Every structure is written in C-alpha cells, then in structure tokens.
mmCIF file of C-alpha atoms in Angstrom:
data_model
loop_
_atom_site.group_PDB
_atom_site.id
_atom_site.type_symbol
_atom_site.label_atom_id
_atom_site.label_comp_id
_atom_site.label_asym_id
_atom_site.label_seq_id
_atom_site.Cartn_x
_atom_site.Cartn_y
_atom_site.Cartn_z
ATOM 1 C CA MET A 136 34.598 -25.786 73.914
ATOM 2 C CA ASN A 137 32.671 -25.851 70.622
ATOM 3 C CA ASN A 138 28.960 -24.827 70.910
ATOM 4 C CA LYS A 139 27.293 -26.038 67.713
ATOM 5 C CA GLY A 140 23.938 -27.267 69.123
ATOM 6 C CA PHE A 141 20.790 -25.585 70.399
ATOM 7 C CA THR A 142 20.224 -24.930 74.048
ATOM 8 C CA LEU A 143 17.247 -26.364 75.896
ATOM 9 C CA VAL A 144 15.640 -22.920 76.124
ATOM 10 C CA GLU A 145 15.903 -22.403 72.364
ATOM 11 C CA LEU A 146 14.324 -25.805 71.667
ATOM 12 C CA LEU A 147 11.478 -25.127 74.108
ATOM 13 C CA GLY A 148 10.898 -21.738 72.459
ATOM 14 C CA VAL A 149 10.606 -23.357 69.018
ATOM 15 C CA ILE A 150 8.245 -26.050 70.359
ATOM 16 C CA ILE A 151 6.012 -23.429 71.985
ATOM 17 C CA LEU A 152 5.972 -21.334 68.835
ATOM 18 C CA LEU A 153 5.010 -24.339 66.679
ATOM 19 C CA SER A 154 2.305 -25.292 69.191
ATOM 20 C CA LEU A 155 0.778 -21.812 68.974
ATOM 21 C CA ILE A 156 0.767 -21.959 65.171
ATOM 22 C CA ALA A 157 -0.937 -25.373 65.305
ATOM 23 C CA LEU A 158 -3.562 -24.094 67.763
ATOM 24 C CA ILE A 159 -4.397 -21.258 65.394
ATOM 25 C CA THR A 160 -4.485 -23.236 62.130
ATOM 26 C CA ILE A 161 -6.124 -26.569 63.098
ATOM 27 C CA PRO A 162 -9.640 -25.156 63.728
ATOM 28 C CA SER A 163 -9.643 -23.282 60.425
ATOM 29 C CA ILE A 164 -8.399 -26.327 58.523
ATOM 30 C CA SER A 165 -11.097 -28.547 60.052
ATOM 31 C CA SER A 166 -13.778 -25.994 59.121
ATOM 32 C CA TRP A 167 -12.451 -25.921 55.541
ATOM 33 C CA ILE A 168 -12.695 -29.707 55.394
ATOM 34 C CA LYS A 169 -16.260 -29.612 56.713
ATOM 35 C CA GLU A 170 -17.257 -26.943 54.179
ATOM 36 C CA GLY A 171 -15.695 -29.004 51.406
ATOM 37 C CA GLU A 172 -17.651 -32.082 52.435
ATOM 38 C CA GLU A 173 -20.897 -30.093 52.533
ATOM 39 C CA LYS A 174 -20.228 -28.673 49.062
ATOM 40 C CA ALA A 175 -19.450 -32.162 47.761
ATOM 41 C CA ASN A 176 -22.701 -33.469 49.277
ATOM 42 C CA SER A 177 -24.748 -30.726 47.619
ATOM 43 C CA GLN A 178 -22.942 -31.311 44.307
ATOM 44 C CA ILE A 179 -23.839 -35.009 44.404
ATOM 45 C CA LYS A 180 -27.480 -34.080 45.044
ATOM 46 C CA GLU A 181 -27.433 -31.609 42.146
ATOM 47 C CA ASN A 182 -25.955 -34.297 39.899
ATOM 48 C CA ILE A 183 -28.759 -36.690 40.860
ATOM 49 C CA VAL A 184 -31.351 -34.046 39.905
ATOM 50 C CA LEU A 185 -29.523 -33.407 36.628
ATOM 51 C CA ALA A 186 -29.446 -37.150 35.919
ATOM 52 C CA SER A 187 -33.213 -37.284 36.516
ATOM 53 C CA LYS A 188 -33.698 -34.479 33.995
ATOM 54 C CA ASN A 189 -31.763 -36.529 31.456
ATOM 55 C CA TRP A 190 -33.872 -39.558 32.387
ATOM 56 C CA ALA A 191 -37.027 -37.480 31.837
ATOM 57 C CA LEU A 192 -35.906 -36.570 28.312
ATOM 58 C CA ASP A 193 -35.699 -40.259 27.454
ATOM 59 C CA ASN A 194 -38.902 -41.243 29.290
ATOM 60 C CA LYS A 195 -41.383 -38.483 28.408
ATOM 61 C CA ASN A 196 -44.236 -40.990 28.316
ATOM 62 C CA LEU A 197 -43.841 -41.643 32.083
ATOM 63 C CA LEU A 198 -43.963 -37.989 33.123
ATOM 64 C CA PRO A 199 -47.177 -36.682 34.711
ATOM 65 C CA GLN A 200 -49.445 -34.952 32.208
ATOM 66 C CA ASN A 201 -51.827 -33.145 34.583
ATOM 67 C CA THR A 202 -50.983 -30.192 36.813
ATOM 68 C CA ASN A 203 -49.766 -31.107 40.325
ATOM 69 C CA GLN A 204 -49.324 -34.775 39.462
ATOM 70 C CA THR A 205 -46.009 -36.275 40.527
ATOM 71 C CA TYR A 206 -43.700 -39.089 39.511
ATOM 72 C CA LYS A 207 -40.802 -40.457 41.555
ATOM 73 C CA VAL A 208 -37.565 -41.417 39.828
ATOM 74 C CA THR A 209 -35.565 -43.619 42.175
ATOM 75 C CA LEU A 210 -31.803 -43.779 42.404
ATOM 76 C CA ASN A 211 -31.991 -47.394 41.204
ATOM 77 C CA ASN A 212 -33.802 -46.270 38.035
ATOM 78 C CA LEU A 213 -31.072 -43.729 37.336
ATOM 79 C CA GLN A 214 -28.258 -46.179 38.058
ATOM 80 C CA ASN A 215 -29.771 -49.051 36.060
ATOM 81 C CA GLY A 216 -30.413 -46.717 33.126
ATOM 82 C CA GLY A 217 -26.788 -45.555 33.147
ATOM 83 C CA TYR A 218 -27.655 -41.962 34.035
ATOM 84 C CA ILE A 219 -25.548 -41.949 37.201
ATOM 85 C CA ASP A 220 -22.785 -44.069 38.731
ATOM 86 C CA LYS A 221 -23.551 -46.929 41.065
ATOM 87 C CA ASN A 222 -22.368 -47.033 44.678
ATOM 88 C CA LEU A 223 -22.582 -43.294 45.329
ATOM 89 C CA LYS A 224 -21.326 -42.287 48.751
ATOM 90 C CA LEU A 225 -21.688 -39.048 50.678
ATOM 91 C CA PRO A 226 -18.237 -37.603 51.416
ATOM 92 C CA SER A 227 -19.274 -36.371 54.851
ATOM 93 C CA THR A 228 -20.330 -39.792 56.161
ATOM 94 C CA GLY A 229 -18.951 -42.298 53.677
ATOM 95 C CA ASN A 230 -22.373 -43.980 53.593
ATOM 96 C CA GLU A 231 -23.857 -45.204 50.334
ATOM 97 C CA LEU A 232 -26.956 -43.383 49.140
ATOM 98 C CA GLU A 233 -30.071 -45.499 49.465
ATOM 99 C CA ASN A 234 -33.784 -44.760 49.321
ATOM 100 C CA ILE A 235 -33.111 -41.602 47.295
ATOM 101 C CA CYS A 236 -35.391 -40.285 44.589
ATOM 102 C CA VAL A 237 -36.242 -37.197 42.608
ATOM 103 C CA ILE A 238 -39.872 -36.120 42.655
ATOM 104 C CA ILE A 239 -40.981 -34.698 39.325
ATOM 105 C CA THR A 240 -44.058 -32.476 39.607
ATOM 106 C CA ASN A 241 -46.057 -31.089 36.698
ATOM 107 C CA THR A 242 -46.393 -27.365 37.454
ATOM 108 C CA GLY A 243 -48.678 -26.536 34.547
ATOM 109 C CA LYS A 244 -48.356 -25.606 30.915
ATOM 110 C CA THR A 245 -46.475 -22.792 29.269
ATOM 111 C CA THR A 246 -48.185 -20.346 26.918
ATOM 112 C CA LYS A 247 -47.205 -22.680 24.061
ATOM 113 C CA GLY A 248 -48.976 -25.622 25.726
ATOM 114 C CA ILE A 249 -45.800 -27.416 26.848
ATOM 115 C CA ASN A 250 -45.766 -29.007 30.304
ATOM 116 C CA LYS A 251 -43.376 -27.515 32.865
ATOM 117 C CA TYR A 252 -41.859 -29.710 35.567
ATOM 118 C CA LYS A 253 -40.247 -29.137 38.940
ATOM 119 C CA TYR A 254 -37.517 -31.539 40.114
ATOM 120 C CA GLU A 255 -37.004 -32.046 43.866
ATOM 121 C CA TYR A 256 -34.350 -34.188 45.519
ATOM 122 C CA SER A 257 -35.799 -36.346 48.299
ATOM 123 C CA GLU A 258 -34.106 -38.626 50.802
ATOM 124 C CA ASN A 259 -37.334 -40.341 51.864
ATOM 125 C CA CYS A 260 -38.820 -42.425 49.088
#
C-alpha cells in the first residue's frame, strides 16, 4: 500500500495551527487599519488648513485686521478657488466632507507691525 497523502490528524493539526495564527494576527491587523484611517483623516484636515493658508495669501484683503476678529473660509470657497480637490471623503467613514471651514483669527501684530493669524479646522460652520 502506497501512503502518499496526509492523515486526518495531520490535516486537523494544520487547521488548528492556522486558526491560532489567524486569532493572533487579525486583531492587530484591524488596529493597524483603524490607525491608518485616523492618520488619513488628520492628514486631510491638515491639508484643508494648509489650503486655507494658501487662500489667505491670495485674499489678504478679506482677512480680519483687528485683534481677535475672525473670518471663516468654507470648504466650498477652497474647492471653487482650486485650492483643494472637490468631493473629499473621510477614509474612516467614506462620507463626503460638508459644512467644513477653517476659522482664521487675528492674534495680534508682530513687533514689525504685521498681523499674525491662527488657523483652526472646524466641522461646524
């Protein structure tokens, strides 16, 4: 008799071993995916703030001139001006970004008399 195949015990041993490896690796892989989505979300938000800084360079006349005054740059303004792509979606949810803006606040003047601004991402505009 020629025994070239695996026995049932050997196959069950391999299946159990592969199951244990899967049980160990799946939670860590899912946490890596979640961390990646969170990093991608924060990167999109940083890019929106950066786009608003570029917008501010081209629209200095709209920026607040007095300390603590604010101006809101909406996502539509940035998209229509070509500063950022249209139809942005958050990787974690797949939802398009809507009602997003960057609040630009005049924080005072430097020693040379130049206005300083603070840029804050906001989801409620």
